[in-house]
Amino acid sequence: MINTIKSTKKITVLLLSFLLLLLTLSAQANSCEGSSVNNSVSVHCGEAPSATFDQDGRLWITFVQDQHVYVSHSDDSGKTYSTAVVVNPVAEDAEHNGENRPKIIVDADSNIYVSWTRKTSPRFTGEIRFSRSMDGGRTFDAPRTINDDELFTGHRFESLFLTESGHLYLTWIDKRDLEASVELGRDYSGAAVYFAVSSDQGASFSENYRVANNSCECCRIAIAPRGPENIAILWRQIFGVTTRDHAIAVLTPDGKTMEMGRASYDEWQIDACPHHGPTMIQSGLSGDYHISWFTNGDLHQGIYYARYSFDSNTPEQVFRVDGNAGASHPYLAEYGNTLYLLWKAFDGQNVNISLITSADDGASWTKPKILQSTSEGSDHPLIVKSENGLYLSWHSEELGYLFEKFTADTAGVRLGD
Amino acid sequence: MISSRLNFPILLRLAAGIFLFAFAAIAAADNFKPFNADSFQEIKSSYEGQEFLLGLWSVDCPPCLVELEFMARILELNPEIPYVLISTDAIEQREVSAEYLEDLGFTERESWMFADSFVERLRFSIDQNWYGELPRSYFFDTNHAMKSHSGIVSKQLLQEWFSRTLFFE
């Protein structure tokens, strides 16, 4: 009798343990909460992830957790991840928000490049940090600071891009010219855009080059290729005294800035921080540039799309994507001659990730449909492209890190909830 | 027997909790109130029948600090202006925000901080037409009709809003 009770107890304990294990596993598969070990390092528990595929189809991600930048990979397109490898062994205040996240690129030789912004004080100061792995992600070089002015001032909102020619570009928002003006007692609006280039797989970087004075001080910069070795960049610039619309320019590996133009005419007269950078890709069909951005100007309000040609130097096919308040953070991608644009919007209850597509290089667009939604806090949505298609990369408190394939035909998820 | 084995860690946790709570109370010597989806109505109710000005700011917004400096001067000359501050930074990072406000002499002001990571809902609770840009100001007249402004407020705008005559020099 006693034995029976004991064995029943044992079975119950075993069953309970099994259930607990199942619960833990299912929790780990999505949200961070309920994870078996508190403070365990994972992309679900970390913040502001970025992702990219290498040429073998392996997914690489970087994210920030507890003042460390981590890199992890996945061989099943985001279902499971390898143990994260730390990039900065010494903790530092790596920025981890929608506009300011760590970036990751893997080249054809499987070298991994990672960049981020280190906050050096709460008062808008920071440094542009870079590290690389030359052994396929097992170890990372000691992080280096790329801004070369040695000033305790703002160097933030970095972007990283690798061209076909193998030139690795870093662009960022820089306040060294503001500092210099202040010392001379002169007014200076906003900040400046700077860049540096590496031609030796990140072993060294060029000096820092200035692209433009008087940029907006708090918006990420978008990058797309312009030929095999140059890049086009799109950023929010202060035109005149207070107009914060977009500028576009081409940068070269030897530090030149060319073809500077104005990419948006919204007349947003504002002395404020929109914290809202644009997105840009080059069209595979026409070679023009698809751009999308947020504005609240006199002429335009909401999320906009346009096609920019360096031949005409004007934004064309200007299209209001979403004029509702709460629409934000668009992201563009092209796959199989179809153009995809997704963005985030709040409807009063949920944040929805909406998608529209264009089959004619941005001349006309489908009606929006909702891909995902959440009723908790979430990151900006990103698109990651592989040879096989496009993936939504989106971190939220409710769903953890979501990495999900979608197409123009993907049925709206959670619609009608 | 089992219960006595369980009690020890519980007591330990309680003790640790009390210690942490006391420590947090010392560390956070500010008057930030947690701003959640109901707070905006609460603020409005507390100023029923009165004019008041709401200033939204963040430590990550350079123009906000210019505006706060400007408002500090305005309030020095017009101390009776009802001015409520809301920081859109997470209340978990209150120390840094408190430092800013202390430097500007805003320690005694009514001050709130976003206390819900679902920031879209908090923004919506204040104003459905606000995109989140900062600084953002709202003026409420005695009937609580709302006027809004994005970017640094000006003397002209403040005088336009308030029915009382403001001192600027």
Coordinates of C-alpha atoms in Angstrom, one line a residue:
Chain A
M1 CA 0.0 0.0 0.0
I2 CA 2.7 2.4 1.1
N3 CA 4.8 1.4 -1.9
T4 CA 1.8 2.1 -4.2
I5 CA 1.4 5.6 -2.8
K6 CA 5.1 6.2 -3.1
S7 CA 5.2 5.2 -6.8
T8 CA 2.0 7.2 -7.5
K9 CA 3.7 10.2 -6.0
K10 CA 6.8 9.5 -8.1
I11 CA 4.8 9.3 -11.2
T12 CA 3.0 12.5 -10.3
V13 CA 6.3 14.3 -9.7
L14 CA 7.6 13.0 -13.0
L15 CA 4.5 14.1 -14.8
L16 CA 4.7 17.5 -13.2
S17 CA 8.3 17.8 -14.0
F18 CA 7.6 16.9 -17.6
L19 CA 4.8 19.5 -17.8
L20 CA 7.0 22.1 -16.3
L21 CA 9.7 21.3 -18.9
L22 CA 7.1 21.5 -21.7
L23 CA 5.9 24.9 -20.4
T24 CA 9.5 26.1 -20.1
L25 CA 10.3 25.0 -23.7
S26 CA 7.2 26.6 -25.1
A27 CA 8.0 29.8 -23.2
Q28 CA 11.5 29.9 -24.5
A29 CA 10.2 29.4 -28.1
N30 CA 8.6 32.9 -27.9
S31 CA 8.4 35.4 -25.1
C32 CA 11.2 35.9 -22.6
E33 CA 8.9 35.8 -19.6
G34 CA 8.7 32.4 -18.1
S35 CA 12.1 31.4 -19.3
S36 CA 13.5 28.7 -17.1
V37 CA 16.6 30.6 -16.1
N38 CA 16.2 34.3 -15.2
N39 CA 18.6 36.6 -17.0
S40 CA 19.4 33.9 -19.6
V41 CA 21.0 35.4 -22.7
S42 CA 18.8 35.0 -25.7
V43 CA 17.4 37.1 -28.5
H44 CA 14.0 36.8 -26.9
C45 CA 15.2 38.3 -23.7
G46 CA 17.6 40.8 -25.3
E47 CA 16.6 44.0 -27.1
A48 CA 16.7 45.7 -30.5
P49 CA 17.9 42.8 -32.6
S50 CA 19.1 43.0 -36.2
A51 CA 19.4 40.0 -38.5
T52 CA 21.0 38.9 -41.8
F53 CA 21.5 35.8 -43.9
D54 CA 24.9 34.6 -45.0
Q55 CA 25.4 33.1 -48.4
D56 CA 24.8 29.6 -47.1
G57 CA 21.4 30.5 -45.8
R58 CA 22.4 30.6 -42.2
L59 CA 20.6 33.4 -40.2
W60 CA 22.8 35.6 -38.0
I61 CA 21.4 37.9 -35.4
T62 CA 22.8 40.5 -33.1
F63 CA 21.1 42.0 -30.0
V64 CA 21.9 43.8 -26.8
Q65 CA 21.3 42.4 -23.3
D66 CA 22.6 43.8 -20.1
Q67 CA 25.2 46.1 -21.7
H68 CA 26.6 43.4 -23.9
V69 CA 26.2 43.0 -27.7
Y70 CA 25.7 39.4 -28.6
V71 CA 25.8 37.4 -31.9
S72 CA 23.9 34.2 -32.4
H73 CA 23.0 32.1 -35.5
S74 CA 20.2 29.9 -36.6
D75 CA 20.2 27.0 -39.1
D76 CA 16.4 26.7 -39.3
S77 CA 15.5 30.3 -40.2
G78 CA 14.8 31.5 -36.7
K79 CA 13.2 28.5 -35.0
T80 CA 16.2 27.8 -32.8
Y81 CA 19.4 29.7 -32.1
S82 CA 22.9 28.9 -31.2
T83 CA 24.3 29.9 -27.8
A84 CA 25.0 33.6 -28.1
V85 CA 28.6 34.8 -28.3
V86 CA 29.5 38.0 -26.6
V87 CA 31.1 40.7 -28.8
N88 CA 32.1 43.1 -26.1
P89 CA 33.6 41.2 -23.1
V90 CA 33.7 44.4 -21.1
A91 CA 30.2 45.7 -20.5
E92 CA 29.4 49.1 -22.1
D93 CA 26.2 51.0 -22.6
A94 CA 25.3 49.8 -26.1
E95 CA 22.3 51.7 -27.4
H96 CA 19.3 49.4 -27.9
N97 CA 16.3 51.1 -29.3
G98 CA 14.4 51.2 -32.5
E99 CA 16.4 54.0 -34.0
N100 CA 19.7 52.8 -32.6
R101 CA 20.3 49.1 -32.7
P102 CA 23.4 46.9 -33.2
K103 CA 24.0 46.0 -36.9
I104 CA 25.4 42.8 -38.4
I105 CA 26.8 41.9 -41.9
V106 CA 28.3 38.6 -43.0
D107 CA 30.6 38.7 -46.1
A108 CA 31.2 36.1 -48.7
D109 CA 34.2 34.7 -46.7
S110 CA 31.9 34.3 -43.6
N111 CA 33.6 37.2 -41.8
I112 CA 31.1 38.9 -39.5
Y113 CA 31.0 42.7 -39.0
V114 CA 29.1 44.2 -36.0
S115 CA 28.6 47.9 -35.2
W116 CA 26.8 49.7 -32.5
T117 CA 26.7 53.0 -30.6
R118 CA 28.1 53.2 -27.1
K119 CA 26.4 55.8 -25.0
T120 CA 29.1 57.6 -23.0
S121 CA 26.8 59.7 -20.9
P122 CA 23.1 60.4 -20.7
R123 CA 23.6 63.7 -22.5
F124 CA 23.6 62.6 -26.1
T125 CA 27.3 61.7 -26.2
G126 CA 28.4 58.4 -27.7
E127 CA 31.0 56.6 -29.8
I128 CA 30.7 54.5 -32.9
R129 CA 31.9 51.0 -32.1
F130 CA 33.0 48.2 -34.4
S131 CA 34.1 44.6 -34.0
R132 CA 34.5 41.7 -36.4
S133 CA 34.9 37.9 -36.3
M134 CA 37.3 36.3 -38.7
D135 CA 36.6 32.7 -37.5
G136 CA 32.9 32.4 -38.4
G137 CA 31.5 33.9 -35.2
R138 CA 33.4 31.9 -32.6
T139 CA 35.3 34.9 -31.3
F140 CA 35.2 38.7 -31.9
D141 CA 38.0 41.2 -32.1
A142 CA 38.2 43.7 -29.2
P143 CA 35.7 46.5 -30.1
R144 CA 37.2 49.7 -31.6
T145 CA 36.0 53.3 -31.7
I146 CA 35.7 54.5 -35.3
N147 CA 35.0 58.2 -34.7
D148 CA 38.5 59.7 -34.8
D149 CA 38.0 63.1 -33.1
E150 CA 38.5 61.9 -29.6
L151 CA 35.9 64.4 -28.5
F152 CA 33.4 63.7 -25.7
T153 CA 30.4 64.5 -27.8
G154 CA 27.7 62.9 -29.8
H155 CA 28.6 60.2 -32.3
R156 CA 25.4 58.1 -32.6
F157 CA 22.9 56.5 -34.9
E158 CA 25.4 54.5 -36.9
S159 CA 24.6 52.5 -40.0
L160 CA 26.8 49.7 -41.5
F161 CA 26.9 48.7 -45.2
L162 CA 29.1 46.4 -47.3
T163 CA 29.3 47.0 -51.0
E164 CA 29.8 44.4 -53.8
S165 CA 33.4 45.6 -54.1
G166 CA 33.9 44.7 -50.4
H167 CA 34.1 48.3 -49.1
L168 CA 32.6 48.5 -45.6
Y169 CA 31.0 51.8 -44.8
L170 CA 30.0 53.2 -41.5
T171 CA 27.8 56.4 -41.4
W172 CA 26.6 58.2 -38.3
I173 CA 25.3 61.5 -36.8
D174 CA 28.2 63.5 -35.4
K175 CA 28.3 66.6 -33.1
R176 CA 32.0 67.6 -33.5
D177 CA 31.1 70.6 -35.7
L178 CA 28.4 71.7 -33.3
E179 CA 31.1 71.6 -30.5
A180 CA 33.5 73.7 -32.6
S181 CA 30.8 76.3 -33.4
V182 CA 29.8 76.6 -29.8
E183 CA 33.4 77.2 -28.8
L184 CA 33.5 80.1 -31.4
G185 CA 30.2 81.4 -30.0
R186 CA 28.3 80.6 -33.2
D187 CA 24.9 79.0 -33.5
Y188 CA 24.8 75.6 -35.1
S189 CA 21.5 73.8 -35.9
G190 CA 21.3 70.0 -35.4
A191 CA 24.4 67.8 -36.0
A192 CA 26.4 66.6 -39.0
V193 CA 26.6 63.3 -41.0
Y194 CA 30.0 61.6 -41.1
F195 CA 31.3 58.4 -42.5
A196 CA 34.4 56.1 -42.6
V197 CA 35.3 53.3 -45.0
S198 CA 37.2 50.1 -44.5
S199 CA 38.9 48.5 -47.6
D200 CA 40.5 45.6 -45.7
Q201 CA 37.6 43.6 -44.2
G202 CA 37.3 45.9 -41.2
A203 CA 41.0 45.6 -40.2
S204 CA 41.3 49.3 -40.5
F205 CA 39.1 52.3 -41.3
S206 CA 39.7 55.5 -43.2
E207 CA 39.7 58.9 -41.5
N208 CA 36.3 60.3 -40.8
Y209 CA 34.7 62.3 -43.7
R210 CA 31.9 64.9 -43.3
V211 CA 28.9 64.5 -45.6
A212 CA 26.8 67.4 -44.5
N213 CA 26.3 69.9 -41.7
N214 CA 23.0 70.5 -40.0
S215 CA 21.4 67.1 -40.1
C216 CA 18.6 66.2 -37.7
E217 CA 20.3 64.9 -34.5
C218 CA 18.2 61.9 -33.7
C219 CA 17.2 59.8 -36.8
R220 CA 18.8 56.7 -38.3
I221 CA 20.4 56.9 -41.7
A222 CA 19.3 54.6 -44.6
I223 CA 21.9 53.1 -47.0
A224 CA 21.6 51.5 -50.4
P225 CA 24.2 50.6 -53.0
R226 CA 25.1 53.0 -55.8
G227 CA 27.2 51.0 -58.2
P228 CA 29.7 48.3 -57.1
E229 CA 31.6 50.5 -54.6
N230 CA 29.7 53.7 -53.8
I231 CA 26.6 54.0 -51.5
A232 CA 23.6 56.2 -51.5
I233 CA 22.5 57.5 -48.1
L234 CA 19.2 59.1 -47.1
W235 CA 18.8 61.1 -43.9
R236 CA 16.7 63.8 -42.2
Q237 CA 18.3 67.1 -42.8
I238 CA 17.6 70.7 -41.6
F239 CA 16.8 72.8 -44.6
G240 CA 16.8 76.5 -43.9
V241 CA 16.3 77.2 -40.3
T242 CA 13.8 74.6 -39.1
T243 CA 12.6 72.5 -42.0
R244 CA 13.4 68.8 -41.2
D245 CA 12.9 67.0 -44.6
H246 CA 15.2 64.4 -46.3
A247 CA 18.4 64.8 -48.1
I248 CA 20.1 62.1 -50.3
A249 CA 23.8 61.8 -51.4
V250 CA 26.3 59.4 -52.8
L251 CA 29.5 58.5 -50.9
T252 CA 32.6 57.0 -52.4
P253 CA 35.3 54.8 -50.8
D254 CA 37.9 57.7 -51.0
G255 CA 35.7 60.0 -48.9
K256 CA 33.9 62.1 -51.5
T257 CA 30.3 63.2 -51.3
M258 CA 28.5 63.5 -54.6
E259 CA 25.0 64.0 -56.1
M260 CA 23.6 65.7 -53.0
G261 CA 19.9 66.4 -53.4
R262 CA 16.6 66.8 -51.6
A263 CA 14.6 63.7 -51.4
S264 CA 11.4 64.9 -49.7
Y265 CA 9.5 68.1 -49.7
D266 CA 7.1 68.0 -46.7
E267 CA 7.9 71.3 -45.2
W268 CA 8.1 69.9 -41.7
Q269 CA 9.0 73.1 -39.7
I270 CA 9.9 71.7 -36.4
D271 CA 12.5 72.3 -33.7
A272 CA 12.1 68.9 -32.3
C273 CA 13.3 65.3 -32.4
P274 CA 11.2 63.0 -34.5
H275 CA 13.3 59.9 -33.7
H276 CA 12.2 58.6 -37.0
G277 CA 14.7 57.7 -39.7
P278 CA 13.8 56.8 -43.3
T279 CA 14.2 53.5 -45.2
M280 CA 15.7 53.1 -48.7
I281 CA 16.5 50.3 -51.3
Q282 CA 17.6 50.4 -54.9
S283 CA 15.2 49.1 -57.4
G284 CA 16.3 46.0 -59.3
L285 CA 13.9 47.0 -62.1
S286 CA 14.9 50.6 -62.8
G287 CA 18.0 51.2 -60.7
D288 CA 16.1 54.1 -59.0
Y289 CA 15.7 54.4 -55.3
H290 CA 12.6 53.5 -53.4
I291 CA 12.4 55.6 -50.3
S292 CA 9.9 55.8 -47.4
W293 CA 9.8 58.1 -44.4
F294 CA 7.6 59.7 -41.8
T295 CA 6.7 63.4 -41.7
N296 CA 4.3 65.7 -40.1
G297 CA 4.9 68.7 -42.3
D298 CA 2.7 71.4 -43.8
L299 CA 2.5 69.5 -47.1
H300 CA 2.5 65.9 -46.0
Q301 CA 1.5 64.1 -42.8
G302 CA 2.1 60.4 -42.1
I303 CA 4.1 57.6 -43.7
Y304 CA 5.1 58.4 -47.3
Y305 CA 6.7 56.5 -50.2
A306 CA 8.5 58.0 -53.2
R307 CA 10.8 56.9 -56.0
Y308 CA 13.9 59.0 -56.3
S309 CA 16.1 59.1 -59.4
F310 CA 19.6 60.7 -59.3
D311 CA 19.0 61.7 -63.0
S312 CA 16.0 63.9 -62.2
N313 CA 16.9 64.7 -58.6
T314 CA 13.3 64.7 -57.6
P315 CA 11.0 62.4 -55.6
E316 CA 8.4 60.9 -57.9
Q317 CA 5.3 58.7 -57.4
V318 CA 4.9 60.3 -54.0
F319 CA 2.3 58.2 -52.2
R320 CA 0.7 58.5 -48.8
V321 CA 1.0 55.0 -47.3
D322 CA -0.7 55.8 -44.0
G323 CA -1.9 59.2 -42.8
N324 CA -3.3 58.0 -39.5
A325 CA -1.6 59.2 -36.4
G326 CA 0.3 56.4 -34.8
A327 CA 1.6 55.2 -38.2
S328 CA 5.4 54.9 -37.9
H329 CA 8.7 53.3 -38.9
P330 CA 8.3 52.0 -42.5
Y331 CA 10.7 49.4 -44.0
L332 CA 11.2 48.6 -47.6
A333 CA 12.4 45.4 -49.4
E334 CA 12.3 44.1 -53.0
Y335 CA 12.0 40.4 -53.9
G336 CA 11.2 38.8 -57.3
N337 CA 10.4 42.2 -58.9
T338 CA 7.8 42.9 -56.2
L339 CA 8.3 45.8 -53.8
Y340 CA 7.3 45.3 -50.2
L341 CA 6.6 48.1 -47.6
L342 CA 5.7 47.4 -44.0
W343 CA 5.2 49.7 -41.1
K344 CA 3.8 49.8 -37.6
A345 CA 0.6 51.5 -36.5
F346 CA -1.4 51.8 -33.4
D347 CA -5.2 51.5 -33.7
G348 CA -6.1 52.4 -30.1
Q349 CA -5.9 48.9 -28.9
N350 CA -3.1 47.1 -30.8
V351 CA 0.0 47.8 -32.6
N352 CA -0.3 46.3 -36.1
I353 CA 2.4 45.5 -38.6
S354 CA 0.8 46.3 -42.0
L355 CA 2.1 45.4 -45.4
I356 CA 1.5 46.7 -48.9
T357 CA 3.1 45.5 -52.1
S358 CA 3.8 46.9 -55.6
A359 CA 4.3 44.9 -58.7
D360 CA 5.1 47.9 -60.9
D361 CA 8.2 49.5 -59.2
G362 CA 6.1 51.6 -56.9
A363 CA 3.7 53.1 -59.4
S364 CA 0.7 51.4 -57.7
W365 CA 0.2 49.6 -54.4
T366 CA -2.1 46.9 -53.0
K367 CA -4.4 47.7 -50.1
P368 CA -2.8 47.2 -46.7
K369 CA -3.1 44.0 -44.7
I370 CA -2.1 43.2 -41.2
L371 CA 0.7 40.7 -40.8
Q372 CA 1.1 40.7 -37.1
S373 CA -0.2 42.6 -34.0
T374 CA 0.5 42.9 -30.3
S375 CA -1.1 44.6 -27.4
E376 CA 2.2 45.1 -25.6
G377 CA 5.4 47.1 -26.2
S378 CA 7.3 46.3 -29.4
D379 CA 10.4 47.3 -31.5
H380 CA 10.3 48.7 -35.1
P381 CA 9.6 46.0 -37.7
L382 CA 12.4 45.1 -40.1
I383 CA 12.6 43.0 -43.3
V384 CA 15.4 40.5 -43.8
K385 CA 16.0 39.1 -47.3
S386 CA 17.2 35.7 -48.2
E387 CA 17.6 33.9 -51.5
N388 CA 14.2 32.2 -50.8
G389 CA 12.2 35.2 -49.8
L390 CA 11.5 37.8 -47.2
Y391 CA 11.2 37.6 -43.4
L392 CA 9.6 39.8 -40.9
S393 CA 12.1 40.5 -38.0
W394 CA 10.2 41.9 -35.1
H395 CA 10.8 41.9 -31.3
S396 CA 7.9 42.4 -28.9
E397 CA 7.3 41.7 -25.3
E398 CA 4.3 39.5 -26.0
L399 CA 5.8 37.4 -28.8
G400 CA 9.5 37.6 -28.1
Y401 CA 11.7 37.7 -31.2
L402 CA 9.5 36.9 -34.2
F403 CA 11.3 35.8 -37.4
E404 CA 8.7 34.8 -39.9
K405 CA 8.6 34.4 -43.7
F406 CA 6.0 36.3 -45.6
T407 CA 5.0 36.9 -49.2
A408 CA 2.5 39.1 -51.0
D409 CA 0.0 36.3 -50.6
T410 CA 0.6 35.7 -46.8
A411 CA -2.8 35.8 -45.2
G412 CA -3.3 38.5 -42.6
V413 CA -2.5 37.0 -39.2
R414 CA -4.9 37.7 -36.3
L415 CA -7.2 39.7 -38.6
G416 CA -10.7 39.6 -37.2
D417 CA -9.6 39.0 -33.6
Chain B
M1 CA 8.8 19.6 8.2
I2 CA 8.3 20.4 4.6
S3 CA 6.9 23.8 5.5
S4 CA 9.8 24.8 7.6
R5 CA 12.2 23.9 4.8
L6 CA 10.2 26.1 2.5
N7 CA 9.9 29.0 4.9
F8 CA 13.6 29.9 5.0
P9 CA 14.0 31.0 1.4
I10 CA 10.7 32.9 1.6
L11 CA 11.8 34.8 4.6
L12 CA 15.1 35.5 2.9
R13 CA 13.4 36.8 -0.2
L14 CA 11.1 39.0 1.9
A15 CA 14.1 40.4 3.7
A16 CA 15.9 41.0 0.4
G17 CA 12.7 42.6 -1.0
I18 CA 12.4 45.0 2.0
F19 CA 16.1 45.9 1.6
L20 CA 15.7 46.5 -2.1
F21 CA 12.6 48.6 -1.6
A22 CA 14.3 50.7 1.0
F23 CA 17.3 51.1 -1.2
A24 CA 15.1 52.1 -4.2
A25 CA 13.3 54.7 -2.1
I26 CA 16.7 56.3 -1.1
A27 CA 18.1 56.1 -4.7
A28 CA 15.0 57.6 -6.3
A29 CA 14.8 60.9 -4.4
D30 CA 12.5 62.5 -7.0
N31 CA 8.8 63.1 -7.2
F32 CA 8.1 61.2 -10.4
K33 CA 4.7 59.6 -10.6
P34 CA 4.2 56.6 -12.9
F35 CA 2.3 57.6 -16.0
N36 CA 0.0 54.9 -17.2
A37 CA -3.0 54.8 -19.5
D38 CA -5.3 56.4 -16.9
S39 CA -2.9 59.1 -15.7
F40 CA -3.8 61.7 -18.3
Q41 CA -7.4 61.8 -17.0
E42 CA -6.1 62.0 -13.5
I43 CA -4.0 65.0 -14.3
K44 CA -6.9 66.7 -16.1
S45 CA -9.3 66.1 -13.1
S46 CA -6.8 67.6 -10.7
Y47 CA -6.8 70.8 -12.8
E48 CA -10.6 71.0 -13.3
G49 CA -11.7 74.5 -14.2
Q50 CA -8.2 75.7 -14.4
E51 CA -5.8 76.5 -17.2
F52 CA -2.7 74.3 -17.3
L53 CA 0.3 73.5 -19.5
L54 CA 1.6 70.0 -20.1
G55 CA 5.2 69.6 -21.3
L56 CA 6.4 66.3 -22.7
W57 CA 10.1 65.6 -22.9
S58 CA 12.9 63.0 -22.9
V59 CA 16.5 63.0 -22.0
D60 CA 17.2 61.7 -25.5
C61 CA 15.9 64.9 -27.2
P62 CA 18.3 67.9 -27.4
P63 CA 15.5 70.4 -28.2
C64 CA 13.6 69.3 -25.1
L65 CA 16.4 70.5 -22.9
V66 CA 16.5 73.8 -24.7
E67 CA 12.8 74.1 -24.0
L68 CA 13.2 73.0 -20.3
E69 CA 15.8 75.7 -19.8
F70 CA 13.5 78.3 -21.4
M71 CA 10.6 77.1 -19.3
A72 CA 12.7 77.3 -16.1
R73 CA 13.3 81.0 -16.8
I74 CA 9.5 81.5 -17.6
L75 CA 8.6 79.8 -14.3
E76 CA 11.1 81.8 -12.4
L77 CA 9.3 85.0 -13.5
N78 CA 5.8 83.4 -13.4
P79 CA 6.0 80.9 -10.6
E80 CA 2.2 80.5 -10.4
I81 CA 1.8 78.9 -13.9
P82 CA 0.4 75.4 -13.6
Y83 CA 3.0 73.4 -15.5
V84 CA 3.1 69.6 -15.5
L85 CA 6.0 67.6 -16.9
I86 CA 5.7 64.2 -18.5
S87 CA 8.9 62.4 -19.4
T88 CA 8.5 59.8 -22.2
D89 CA 11.5 57.9 -20.9
A90 CA 10.9 54.7 -18.9
I91 CA 10.4 55.3 -15.2
E92 CA 13.0 52.5 -14.6
Q93 CA 15.6 55.1 -15.8
R94 CA 14.4 57.8 -13.4
E95 CA 17.8 58.7 -11.9
V96 CA 19.0 60.3 -15.1
S97 CA 15.8 62.3 -15.7
A98 CA 15.8 63.4 -12.0
E99 CA 19.3 64.7 -12.5
Y100 CA 18.2 66.9 -15.4
L101 CA 15.2 68.3 -13.5
E102 CA 17.3 69.0 -10.5
D103 CA 19.8 70.9 -12.5
L104 CA 17.0 73.0 -14.0
G105 CA 15.3 73.6 -10.6
F106 CA 12.2 71.6 -11.4
T107 CA 12.4 69.3 -8.4
E108 CA 9.2 70.6 -6.9
R109 CA 7.2 70.5 -10.1
E110 CA 4.5 67.9 -10.7
S111 CA 6.3 65.4 -12.8
W112 CA 5.4 62.1 -14.4
M113 CA 7.3 59.4 -16.3
F114 CA 6.1 56.8 -18.7
A115 CA 5.5 53.6 -16.7
D116 CA 4.3 51.2 -19.4
S117 CA 6.5 49.8 -22.2
F118 CA 3.5 49.9 -24.5
V119 CA 4.3 53.5 -25.3
E120 CA 1.9 53.7 -28.2
R121 CA -1.0 53.3 -25.8
L122 CA 0.3 56.0 -23.5
R123 CA 0.8 58.5 -26.3
F124 CA -2.7 57.6 -27.6
S125 CA -4.2 58.3 -24.1
I126 CA -2.9 61.8 -24.3
D127 CA -3.6 62.7 -27.9
Q128 CA -4.6 60.4 -30.8
N129 CA -3.0 62.9 -33.2
W130 CA 0.4 63.0 -31.7
Y131 CA 3.1 61.1 -33.6
G132 CA 5.6 61.0 -30.7
E133 CA 7.8 63.9 -31.7
L134 CA 9.4 65.9 -28.9
P135 CA 9.2 68.3 -27.2
R136 CA 5.4 68.4 -27.4
S137 CA 3.3 70.8 -25.4
Y138 CA -0.4 70.9 -24.6
F139 CA -2.3 73.8 -23.2
F140 CA -5.7 73.4 -21.6
D141 CA -8.0 76.4 -21.1
T142 CA -10.4 76.6 -18.2
N143 CA -12.9 74.4 -20.1
H144 CA -10.0 72.1 -20.9
A145 CA -10.2 72.7 -24.7
M146 CA -6.8 71.5 -25.8
K147 CA -4.2 73.2 -28.0
S148 CA -1.0 71.5 -29.0
H149 CA 2.4 72.3 -30.3
S150 CA 5.4 70.3 -31.5
G151 CA 8.9 71.8 -31.0
I152 CA 10.1 74.4 -28.6
V153 CA 7.4 76.7 -27.3
S154 CA 7.8 80.4 -27.8
K155 CA 7.0 83.4 -25.6
Q156 CA 4.3 84.5 -28.1
L157 CA 2.7 81.0 -28.1
L158 CA 2.6 80.9 -24.3
Q159 CA 1.0 84.4 -24.1
E160 CA -1.5 83.4 -26.8
W161 CA -2.4 80.4 -24.7
F162 CA -2.6 81.8 -21.2
S163 CA -5.3 84.2 -20.3
R164 CA -3.2 85.9 -17.6
T165 CA -0.4 88.3 -18.6
L166 CA 3.0 86.6 -18.4
F167 CA 6.3 88.2 -17.5
F168 CA 9.1 87.6 -19.9
E169 CA 11.8 90.0 -18.5

